[in-house]
PDB file of C-alpha atoms in Angstrom:
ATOM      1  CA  UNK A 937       0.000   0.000   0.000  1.00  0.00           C
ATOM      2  CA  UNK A 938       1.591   3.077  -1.155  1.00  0.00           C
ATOM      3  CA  UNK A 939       1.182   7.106  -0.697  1.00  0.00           C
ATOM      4  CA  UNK A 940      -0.809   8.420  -3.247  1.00  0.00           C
ATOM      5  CA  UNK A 941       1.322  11.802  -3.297  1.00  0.00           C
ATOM      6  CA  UNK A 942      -0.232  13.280  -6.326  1.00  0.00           C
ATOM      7  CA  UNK A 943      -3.799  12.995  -4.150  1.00  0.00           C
ATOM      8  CA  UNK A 944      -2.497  14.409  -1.513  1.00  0.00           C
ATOM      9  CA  UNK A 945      -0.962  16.949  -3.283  1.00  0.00           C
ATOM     10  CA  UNK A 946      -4.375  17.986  -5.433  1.00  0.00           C
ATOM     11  CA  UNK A 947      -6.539  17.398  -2.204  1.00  0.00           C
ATOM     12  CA  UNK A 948      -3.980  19.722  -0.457  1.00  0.00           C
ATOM     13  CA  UNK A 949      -5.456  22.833  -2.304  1.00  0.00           C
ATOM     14  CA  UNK A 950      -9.156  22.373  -1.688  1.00  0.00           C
ATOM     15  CA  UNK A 951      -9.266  24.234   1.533  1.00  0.00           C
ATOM     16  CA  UNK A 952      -8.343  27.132  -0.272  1.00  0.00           C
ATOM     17  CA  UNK A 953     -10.131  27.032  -3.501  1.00  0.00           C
ATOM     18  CA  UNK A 954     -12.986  26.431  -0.959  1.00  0.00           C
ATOM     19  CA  UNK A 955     -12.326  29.434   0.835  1.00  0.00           C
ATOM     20  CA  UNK A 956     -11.943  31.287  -1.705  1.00  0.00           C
ATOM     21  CA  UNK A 957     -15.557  30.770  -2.538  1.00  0.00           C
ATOM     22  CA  UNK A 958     -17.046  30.014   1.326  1.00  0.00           C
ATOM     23  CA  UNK A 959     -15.449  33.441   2.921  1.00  0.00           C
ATOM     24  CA  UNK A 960     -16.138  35.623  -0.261  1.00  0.00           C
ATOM     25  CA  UNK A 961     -18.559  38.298   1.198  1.00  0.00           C
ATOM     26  CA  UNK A 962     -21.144  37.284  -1.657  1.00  0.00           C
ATOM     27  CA  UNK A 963     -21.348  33.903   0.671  1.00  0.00           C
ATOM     28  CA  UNK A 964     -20.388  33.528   3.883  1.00  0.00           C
ATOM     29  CA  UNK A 965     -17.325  36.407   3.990  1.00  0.00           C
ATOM     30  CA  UNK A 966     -19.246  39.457   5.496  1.00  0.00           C
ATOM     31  CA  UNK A 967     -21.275  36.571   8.052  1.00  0.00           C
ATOM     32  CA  UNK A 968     -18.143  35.419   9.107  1.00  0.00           C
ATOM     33  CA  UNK A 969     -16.424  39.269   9.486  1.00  0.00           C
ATOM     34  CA  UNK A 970     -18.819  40.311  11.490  1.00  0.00           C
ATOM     35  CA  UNK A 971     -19.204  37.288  13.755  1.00  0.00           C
ATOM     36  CA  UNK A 972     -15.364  37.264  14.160  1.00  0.00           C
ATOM     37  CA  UNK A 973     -14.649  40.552  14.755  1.00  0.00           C
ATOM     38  CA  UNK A 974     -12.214  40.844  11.803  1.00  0.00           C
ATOM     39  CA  UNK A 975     -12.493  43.877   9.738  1.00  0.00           C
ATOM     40  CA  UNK A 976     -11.157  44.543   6.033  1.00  0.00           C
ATOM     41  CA  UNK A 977      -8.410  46.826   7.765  1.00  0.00           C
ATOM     42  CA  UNK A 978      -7.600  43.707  10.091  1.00  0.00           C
ATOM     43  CA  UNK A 979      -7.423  41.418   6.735  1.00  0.00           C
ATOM     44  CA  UNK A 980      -4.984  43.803   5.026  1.00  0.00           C
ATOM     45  CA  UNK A 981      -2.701  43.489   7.471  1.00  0.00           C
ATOM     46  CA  UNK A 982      -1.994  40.089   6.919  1.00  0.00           C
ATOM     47  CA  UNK A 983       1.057  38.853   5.200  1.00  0.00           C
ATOM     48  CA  UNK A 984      -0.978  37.051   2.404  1.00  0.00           C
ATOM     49  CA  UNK A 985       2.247  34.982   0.797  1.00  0.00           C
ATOM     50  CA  UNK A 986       3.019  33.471   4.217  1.00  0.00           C
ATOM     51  CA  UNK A 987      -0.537  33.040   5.050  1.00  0.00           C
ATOM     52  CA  UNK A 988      -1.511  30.516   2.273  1.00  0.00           C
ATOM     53  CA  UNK A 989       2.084  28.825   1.965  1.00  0.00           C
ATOM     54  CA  UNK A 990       1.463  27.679   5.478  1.00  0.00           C
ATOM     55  CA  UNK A 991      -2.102  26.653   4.800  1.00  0.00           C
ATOM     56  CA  UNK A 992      -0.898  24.563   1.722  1.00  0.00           C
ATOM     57  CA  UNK A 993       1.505  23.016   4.109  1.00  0.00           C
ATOM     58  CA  UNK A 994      -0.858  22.216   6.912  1.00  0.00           C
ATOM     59  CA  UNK A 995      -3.422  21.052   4.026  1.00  0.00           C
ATOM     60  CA  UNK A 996      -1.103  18.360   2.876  1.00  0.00           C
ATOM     61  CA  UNK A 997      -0.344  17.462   6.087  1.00  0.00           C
ATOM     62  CA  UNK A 998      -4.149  16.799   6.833  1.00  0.00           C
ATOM     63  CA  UNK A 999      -4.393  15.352   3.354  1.00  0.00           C
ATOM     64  CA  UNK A1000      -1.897  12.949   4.144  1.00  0.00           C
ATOM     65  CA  UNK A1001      -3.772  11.758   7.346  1.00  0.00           C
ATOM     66  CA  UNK A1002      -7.682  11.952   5.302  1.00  0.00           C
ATOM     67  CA  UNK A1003      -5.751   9.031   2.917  1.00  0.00           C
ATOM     68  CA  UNK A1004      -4.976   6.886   6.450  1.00  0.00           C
ATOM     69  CA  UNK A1005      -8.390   7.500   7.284  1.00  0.00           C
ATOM     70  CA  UNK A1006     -10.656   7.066   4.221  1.00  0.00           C
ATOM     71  CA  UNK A1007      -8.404   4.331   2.987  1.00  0.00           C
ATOM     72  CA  UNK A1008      -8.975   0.861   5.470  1.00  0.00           C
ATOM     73  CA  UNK A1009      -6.046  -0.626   3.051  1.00  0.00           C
ATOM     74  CA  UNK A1010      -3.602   1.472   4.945  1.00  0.00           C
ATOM     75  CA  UNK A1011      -4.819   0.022   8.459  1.00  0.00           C
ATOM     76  CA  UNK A1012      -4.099  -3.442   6.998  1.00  0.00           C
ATOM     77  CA  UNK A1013      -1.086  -2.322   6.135  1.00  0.00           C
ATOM     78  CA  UNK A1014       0.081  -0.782   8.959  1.00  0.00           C
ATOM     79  CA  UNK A1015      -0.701  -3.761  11.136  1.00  0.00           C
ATOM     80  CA  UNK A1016       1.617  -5.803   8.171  1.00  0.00           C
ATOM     81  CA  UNK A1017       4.711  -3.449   7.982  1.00  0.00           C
ATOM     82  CA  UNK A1018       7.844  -5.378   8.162  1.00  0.00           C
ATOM     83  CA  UNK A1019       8.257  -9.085   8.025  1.00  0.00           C
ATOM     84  CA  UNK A1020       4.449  -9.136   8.518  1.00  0.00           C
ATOM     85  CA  UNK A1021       3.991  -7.559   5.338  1.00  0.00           C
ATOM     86  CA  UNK A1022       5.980 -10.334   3.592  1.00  0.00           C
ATOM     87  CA  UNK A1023       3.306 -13.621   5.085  1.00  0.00           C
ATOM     88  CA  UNK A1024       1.092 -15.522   2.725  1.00  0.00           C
ATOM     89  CA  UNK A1025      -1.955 -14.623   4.878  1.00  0.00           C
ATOM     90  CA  UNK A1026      -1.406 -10.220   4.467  1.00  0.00           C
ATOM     91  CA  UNK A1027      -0.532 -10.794   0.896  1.00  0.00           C
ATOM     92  CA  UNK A1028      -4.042 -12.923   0.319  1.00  0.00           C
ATOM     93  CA  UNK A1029      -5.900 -10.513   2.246  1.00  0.00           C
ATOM     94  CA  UNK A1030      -4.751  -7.304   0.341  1.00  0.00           C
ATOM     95  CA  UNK A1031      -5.331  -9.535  -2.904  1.00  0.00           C
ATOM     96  CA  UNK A1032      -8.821  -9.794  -1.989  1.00  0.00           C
ATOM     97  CA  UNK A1033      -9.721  -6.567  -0.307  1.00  0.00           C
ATOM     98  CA  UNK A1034      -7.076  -4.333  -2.593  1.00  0.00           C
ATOM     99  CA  UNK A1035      -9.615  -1.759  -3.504  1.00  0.00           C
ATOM    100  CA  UNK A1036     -12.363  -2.453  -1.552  1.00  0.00           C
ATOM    101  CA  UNK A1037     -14.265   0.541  -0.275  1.00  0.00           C
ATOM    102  CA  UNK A1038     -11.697   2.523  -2.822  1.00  0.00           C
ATOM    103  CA  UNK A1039     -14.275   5.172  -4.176  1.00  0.00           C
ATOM    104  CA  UNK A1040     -14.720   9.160  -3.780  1.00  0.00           C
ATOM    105  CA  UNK A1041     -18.262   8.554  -2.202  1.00  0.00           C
ATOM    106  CA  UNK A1042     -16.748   6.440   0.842  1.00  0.00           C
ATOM    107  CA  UNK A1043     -13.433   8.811   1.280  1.00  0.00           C
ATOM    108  CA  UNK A1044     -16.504  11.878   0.613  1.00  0.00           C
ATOM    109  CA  UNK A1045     -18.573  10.206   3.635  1.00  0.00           C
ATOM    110  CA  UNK A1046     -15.059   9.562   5.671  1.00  0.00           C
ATOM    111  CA  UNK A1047     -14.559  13.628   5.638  1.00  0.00           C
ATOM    112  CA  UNK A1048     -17.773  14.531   6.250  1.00  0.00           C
ATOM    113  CA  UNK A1049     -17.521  11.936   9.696  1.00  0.00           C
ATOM    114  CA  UNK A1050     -14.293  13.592  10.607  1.00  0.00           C
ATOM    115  CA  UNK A1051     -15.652  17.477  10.382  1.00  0.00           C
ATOM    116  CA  UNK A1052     -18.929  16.307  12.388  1.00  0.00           C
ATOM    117  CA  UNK A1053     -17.125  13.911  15.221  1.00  0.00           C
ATOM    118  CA  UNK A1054     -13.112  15.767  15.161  1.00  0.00           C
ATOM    119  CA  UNK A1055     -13.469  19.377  13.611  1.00  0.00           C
ATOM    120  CA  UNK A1056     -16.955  20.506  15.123  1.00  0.00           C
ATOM    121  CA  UNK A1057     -16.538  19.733  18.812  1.00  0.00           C
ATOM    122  CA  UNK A1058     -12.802  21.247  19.147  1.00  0.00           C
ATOM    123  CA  UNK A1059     -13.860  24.133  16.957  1.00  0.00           C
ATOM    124  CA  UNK A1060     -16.792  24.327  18.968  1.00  0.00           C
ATOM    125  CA  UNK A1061     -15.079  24.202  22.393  1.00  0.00           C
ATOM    126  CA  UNK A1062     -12.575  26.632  20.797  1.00  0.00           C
ATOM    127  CA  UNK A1063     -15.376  29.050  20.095  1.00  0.00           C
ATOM    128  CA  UNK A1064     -17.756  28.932  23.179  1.00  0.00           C
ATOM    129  CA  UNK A1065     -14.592  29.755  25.222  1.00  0.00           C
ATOM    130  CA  UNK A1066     -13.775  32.917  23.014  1.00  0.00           C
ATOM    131  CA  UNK A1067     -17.048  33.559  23.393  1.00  0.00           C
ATOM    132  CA  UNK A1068     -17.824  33.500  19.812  1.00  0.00           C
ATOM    133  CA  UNK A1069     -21.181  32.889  18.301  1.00  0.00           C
ATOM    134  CA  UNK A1070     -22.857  29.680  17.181  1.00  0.00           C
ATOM    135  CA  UNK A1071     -23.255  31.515  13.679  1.00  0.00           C
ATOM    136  CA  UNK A1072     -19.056  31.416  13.727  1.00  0.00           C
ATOM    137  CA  UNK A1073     -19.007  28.140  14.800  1.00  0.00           C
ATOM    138  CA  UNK A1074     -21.408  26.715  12.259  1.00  0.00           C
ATOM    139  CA  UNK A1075     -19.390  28.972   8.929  1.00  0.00           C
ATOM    140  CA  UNK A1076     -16.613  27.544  10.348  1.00  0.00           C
ATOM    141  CA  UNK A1077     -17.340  24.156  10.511  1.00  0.00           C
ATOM    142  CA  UNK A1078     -19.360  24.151   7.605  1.00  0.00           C
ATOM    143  CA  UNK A1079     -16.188  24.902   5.421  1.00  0.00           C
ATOM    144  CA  UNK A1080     -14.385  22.454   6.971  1.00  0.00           C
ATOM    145  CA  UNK A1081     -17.118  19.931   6.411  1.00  0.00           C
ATOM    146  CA  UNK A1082     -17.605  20.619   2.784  1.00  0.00           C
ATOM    147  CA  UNK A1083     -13.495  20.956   2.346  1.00  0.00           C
ATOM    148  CA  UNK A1084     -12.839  17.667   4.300  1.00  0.00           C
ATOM    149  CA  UNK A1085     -15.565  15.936   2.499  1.00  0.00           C
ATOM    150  CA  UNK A1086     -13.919  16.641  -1.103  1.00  0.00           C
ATOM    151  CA  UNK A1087     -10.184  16.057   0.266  1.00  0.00           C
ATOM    152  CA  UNK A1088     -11.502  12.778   1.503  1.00  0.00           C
ATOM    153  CA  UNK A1089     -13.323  11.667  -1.769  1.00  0.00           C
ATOM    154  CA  UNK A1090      -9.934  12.865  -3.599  1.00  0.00           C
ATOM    155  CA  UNK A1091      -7.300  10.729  -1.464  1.00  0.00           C
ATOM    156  CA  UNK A1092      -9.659   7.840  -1.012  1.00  0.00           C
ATOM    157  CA  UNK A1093     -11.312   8.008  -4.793  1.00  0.00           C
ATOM    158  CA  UNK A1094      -8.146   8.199  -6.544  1.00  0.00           C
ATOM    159  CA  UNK A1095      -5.764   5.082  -7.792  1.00  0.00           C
TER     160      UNK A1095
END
């Protein structure tokens, strides 16, 4: 069972092509500005080049764990590494289950399970103790939803 780097290298990029379109004030953008406190003055400020290389970074690095957990495979073969990995028994068993559950719809609903039960409650927790609103929590975790959900059907989908 091998890295698909090229995956996790395209499903790297979706949290920003998704907020590029989720925080864009025509959306979400002025919701989220005003439920955040930030202001267009406060967004200027930012240094944008260092801002989104360290999101693509971060993105791959959560790309690379969506492919461990939309893809069982890599389970099986992290139980097998090694001499394990060499028996008659691991080699039958990835023979027969090689690409099962390999599609974009299960790696989509794998995402979607990871915003709900990981993302929401510490962004959630997060929130409530900076005393932000449930309308900040829910843009929030909405994008992360939606972006997890197409990063998992890429690194899962993809062969």
């Amino acid at each position: 069972m091998e890295f698909n780097f090229l995956a996790i290298a395209v499903a790297a990029i979706v949290p920003i092509l998704i907020g590029f379109f989720w925080y864009n004030p025509k959306t979400f953008g002025n919701a989220w500005m005003r439920e955040s406190g930030v202001t267009e003055d406060t967004l200027k400020k930012g240094n944008m080049p260092i801002i989104f290389a360290i999101t693509l970074l971060l993105s791959f690095v959560l790309a690379f764990f969506l492919q461990n957990l939309t893809t069982h495979q890599m389970g099986a073969f992290s139980l097998a590494q090694g001499e394990l990995g060499e028996t008659e028994s691991y080699k039958a068993f990835m023979e027969d289950y090689k690409n099962e559950f390999r599609t974009f719809k299960h790696g989509a609903l794998h995402g979607v399970l990871a915003g709900v039960f990981l993302f929401f409650p510490v962004m959630a927790i997060n929130a409530l103790f900076e005393r932000k609103s449930w309308k900040y929590i829910l843009i929030n975790t909405g994008y992360w939803i939606v972006s997890l959900a197409i990063m998992g059907a890429i690194v899962c989908g993809w062969r």
